[in-house]
Amino acid sequence: MRIAVAGGTGVVGRHVVDAVSASGHEPVVLARSRGVDLTTGAGLDDALGGVTAVVDVSNVTTLSRRTAERFFVRASENLLSAGRRAGVRHHVLLSIVGVDRCPLGYYRAKLRQEAEVLAGPVPATVLRATQFHEFVDQTLARVPGPVAVVPRMRMQPVAASELAAHLVEVAVGEPERRAADLAGPEVHEIVDLAPQVTAARGLRRRVLPVRMPGGAGRAMTDGSLLPTEDGPRGRITFREWLDAEVR
């Protein structure tokens, strides 16, 4: 089976490409560096030739709802239209646990993307997952300098490699609209994980926790970003992941 990975050069996408190969299928990377532009649709028709399933883990780095929504809607519309023309049988979208309970602009944009995909011309599955372990590094990188400003946030992070393997399992199965939420094995506060990362990386940075204002801040601290029902859970703990990264 040929499985296309939209955003296949990103943090999660690279793992998905590896997981596709490890499962005995053929990965097709959809990225600008491979001649495919999701926002314009350029290169999609050629890239999706013979593809059975598409896994969309593409992303845009922004907190702006307008910017995020413009990217997600355009990318999804182009992927779904090209997928219909190519005869793609399953479109899998990676989304976020709690996306419907947090009023953050980026989350609202992802919720809009979910609706676009489920109403689209290709049978689809939306998999919501919690933040992955690498999210802590990404958060620290947003504010460089001696002080690391991190939001107060409860999270249940999952290893990107385990998320990728699960996405491939979903992709080779039948479309089910909403898959059970995927999360990691443990609940953490990100302000407790950030010092572990800075110490492991040999960085001299003071971690300054900040509560986000309004409804988004409440959602990040009251457990709204945690799964509310039983579902698949990763096994790799944050500490195990970090130790492996440092080694």
Coordinates of N, CA and C in Angstrom, one line a residue, residues 158-244:
V158 N 2.8 12.0 24.8 CA 3.0 10.7 24.2 C 4.3 10.8 23.3
A159 N 5.0 9.8 23.1 CA 6.2 9.7 22.3 C 5.7 9.9 20.8
A160 N 6.4 10.7 20.0 CA 6.0 10.9 18.6 C 6.1 9.6 17.8
S161 N 7.1 8.8 18.2 CA 7.2 7.5 17.5 C 6.0 6.6 17.7
E162 N 5.5 6.6 19.0 CA 4.3 5.8 19.2 C 3.1 6.4 18.6
L163 N 3.0 7.7 18.6 CA 1.9 8.4 17.8 C 1.9 8.0 16.4
A164 N 3.1 8.0 15.8 CA 3.3 7.7 14.4 C 2.8 6.3 14.1
A165 N 3.2 5.3 14.9 CA 2.9 4.0 14.6 C 1.3 3.8 14.7
H166 N 0.7 4.5 15.6 CA -0.7 4.4 15.8 C -1.4 5.0 14.6
L167 N -0.9 6.1 14.1 CA -1.5 6.8 12.9 C -1.5 5.8 11.7
V168 N -0.4 5.1 11.6 CA -0.3 4.1 10.4 C -1.3 3.0 10.6
E169 N -1.5 2.5 11.9 CA -2.5 1.5 12.1 C -3.9 2.0 11.7
V170 N -4.2 3.2 12.1 CA -5.5 3.8 11.7 C -5.6 3.9 10.2
A171 N -4.5 4.3 9.5 CA -4.6 4.6 8.1 C -4.8 3.3 7.3
V172 N -4.3 2.2 7.7 CA -4.5 0.9 7.0 C -5.8 0.3 7.4
G173 N -6.5 0.8 8.3 CA -7.8 0.3 8.7 C -8.9 1.0 8.0
E174 N -10.2 0.7 8.4 CA -11.3 1.3 7.7 C -11.6 2.7 8.3
P175 N -12.1 3.7 7.5 CA -12.4 5.0 8.0 C -13.5 4.9 9.1
E176 N -13.3 5.7 10.2 CA -14.2 5.6 11.3 C -14.6 6.9 11.8
R177 N -14.3 8.0 11.1 CA -14.7 9.4 11.5 C -13.9 9.8 12.7
R178 N -14.2 9.4 13.9 CA -13.4 9.7 15.1 C -12.8 8.5 15.7
A179 N -11.5 8.4 15.8 CA -10.9 7.3 16.5 C -10.8 7.7 18.0
A180 N -10.6 6.7 18.8 CA -10.4 6.9 20.2 C -9.2 7.8 20.5
D181 N -9.2 8.7 21.4 CA -8.1 9.6 21.7 C -6.9 8.8 22.1
L182 N -5.7 9.3 21.7 CA -4.5 8.7 22.1 C -3.7 9.6 23.0
A183 N -3.2 9.1 24.1 CA -2.4 9.9 25.1 C -1.2 9.1 25.5
G184 N -0.4 9.7 26.3 CA 0.8 9.1 26.8 C 0.5 8.4 28.2
P185 N 1.5 7.8 28.8 CA 1.2 7.0 30.0 C 1.1 7.8 31.3
E186 N 1.5 9.1 31.3 CA 1.5 9.8 32.6 C 1.1 11.3 32.4
V187 N 0.5 11.8 33.4 CA 0.0 13.2 33.5 C 1.1 14.0 34.1
H188 N 1.5 15.2 33.5 CA 2.5 16.0 34.0 C 2.1 17.5 34.0
E189 N 2.8 18.3 34.7 CA 2.7 19.8 34.5 C 4.0 20.1 33.7
I190 N 3.8 20.9 32.6 CA 4.9 21.3 31.8 C 6.0 22.0 32.5
V191 N 5.6 22.8 33.6 CA 6.6 23.5 34.3 C 7.5 22.6 35.1
D192 N 7.1 21.3 35.3 CA 7.9 20.3 36.0 C 8.8 19.7 35.0
L193 N 8.4 19.6 33.7 CA 9.2 18.9 32.7 C 10.3 19.8 32.1
A194 N 10.0 21.1 32.0 CA 10.9 22.0 31.4 C 12.3 22.1 32.1
P195 N 12.4 22.1 33.4 CA 13.7 22.1 34.1 C 14.4 20.8 33.8
Q196 N 13.7 19.6 33.6 CA 14.4 18.4 33.3 C 15.0 18.5 31.9
V197 N 14.3 19.1 31.0 CA 14.9 19.3 29.7 C 16.1 20.2 29.7
T198 N 16.0 21.3 30.3 CA 17.1 22.3 30.3 C 18.3 21.6 31.0
A199 N 18.1 20.9 32.1 CA 19.3 20.3 32.7 C 19.9 19.2 31.8
A200 N 19.0 18.4 31.2 CA 19.5 17.3 30.3 C 20.3 17.9 29.1
R201 N 19.9 19.0 28.7 CA 20.5 19.7 27.5 C 21.7 20.5 27.9
G202 N 22.0 20.6 29.2 CA 23.1 21.4 29.7 C 22.9 22.8 29.5
L203 N 21.7 23.3 29.6 CA 21.3 24.7 29.4 C 21.1 25.4 30.8
R204 N 21.7 26.6 30.9 CA 21.5 27.3 32.2 C 20.4 28.3 31.9
R205 N 19.2 27.8 32.2 CA 18.0 28.7 32.0 C 17.0 28.5 33.2
R206 N 16.6 29.6 33.6 CA 15.6 29.6 34.7 C 14.2 29.5 34.1
V207 N 13.4 28.6 34.6 CA 12.0 28.4 34.1 C 11.1 29.3 34.9
L208 N 10.3 30.1 34.1 CA 9.4 31.0 34.7 C 8.0 30.6 34.2
P209 N 7.2 30.0 35.1 CA 5.8 29.6 34.8 C 4.9 30.8 34.7
V210 N 4.0 30.8 33.7 CA 3.1 31.9 33.5 C 1.7 31.3 33.1
R211 N 0.7 31.7 33.8 CA -0.7 31.2 33.5 C -1.2 32.1 32.3
M212 N -1.7 31.4 31.3 CA -2.3 32.1 30.2 C -3.7 32.7 30.6
P213 N -4.0 33.9 30.1 CA -5.3 34.5 30.5 C -6.5 33.9 30.0
G214 N -7.7 34.1 30.5 CA -8.9 33.8 30.0 C -9.2 32.3 30.0
G215 N -10.2 32.0 29.1 CA -10.6 30.6 28.9 C -9.5 29.6 28.5
A216 N -8.6 30.1 27.7 CA -7.5 29.2 27.2 C -6.6 28.9 28.4
G217 N -6.4 29.8 29.3 CA -5.6 29.5 30.5 C -6.2 28.5 31.4
R218 N -7.5 28.7 31.6 CA -8.3 27.8 32.4 C -8.2 26.4 31.8
A219 N -8.4 26.3 30.5 CA -8.5 25.0 29.9 C -7.1 24.3 30.0
M220 N -6.0 25.0 29.9 CA -4.7 24.5 30.0 C -4.4 24.0 31.4
T221 N -5.0 24.5 32.4 CA -4.7 24.1 33.8 C -5.7 23.2 34.5
D222 N -6.9 23.2 33.9 CA -8.0 22.4 34.6 C -8.2 21.0 34.1
G223 N -7.3 20.5 33.2 CA -7.4 19.2 32.7 C -8.2 19.0 31.4
S224 N -8.6 20.1 30.8 CA -9.3 20.1 29.6 C -8.6 19.5 28.4
L225 N -7.2 19.5 28.5 CA -6.4 18.9 27.4 C -6.0 17.5 27.7
L226 N -6.7 16.9 28.7 CA -6.4 15.4 29.0 C -7.6 14.6 28.4
P227 N -7.4 13.4 28.1 CA -8.5 12.5 27.6 C -9.5 12.3 28.7
T228 N -10.8 12.2 28.3 CA -11.8 12.0 29.2 C -12.4 10.6 29.2
E229 N -11.9 9.8 28.3 CA -12.4 8.4 28.1 C -11.2 7.4 27.9
D230 N -11.5 6.2 28.1 CA -10.4 5.2 27.9 C -10.1 5.1 26.4
G231 N -8.8 4.8 26.1 CA -8.4 4.7 24.8 C -7.0 4.2 24.7
P232 N -6.4 4.2 23.5 CA -5.0 3.7 23.4 C -4.0 4.7 24.2
R233 N -3.0 4.1 24.8 CA -2.0 4.9 25.6 C -0.6 4.4 25.2
G234 N 0.2 5.4 25.1 CA 1.6 5.1 24.8 C 2.3 4.5 26.0
R235 N 3.4 3.9 25.8 CA 4.2 3.2 27.0 C 5.4 4.0 27.3
I236 N 6.0 4.8 26.4 CA 7.3 5.5 26.7 C 7.0 6.7 27.6
T237 N 7.6 6.7 28.7 CA 7.4 7.8 29.6 C 8.3 9.0 29.2
F238 N 8.0 10.2 29.7 CA 8.8 11.4 29.3 C 10.2 11.2 29.7
R239 N 10.5 10.6 30.9 CA 11.8 10.5 31.4 C 12.6 9.5 30.5
E240 N 11.9 8.4 30.1 CA 12.6 7.4 29.2 C 12.9 8.1 27.9
W241 N 12.0 8.9 27.3 CA 12.2 9.5 26.1 C 13.4 10.5 26.2
L242 N 13.4 11.3 27.3 CA 14.5 12.3 27.4 C 15.8 11.6 27.6
D243 N 15.9 10.6 28.4 CA 17.2 9.8 28.6 C 17.7 9.3 27.2
A244 N 16.8 8.8 26.4 CA 17.2 8.3 25.1 C 17.7 9.4 24.2

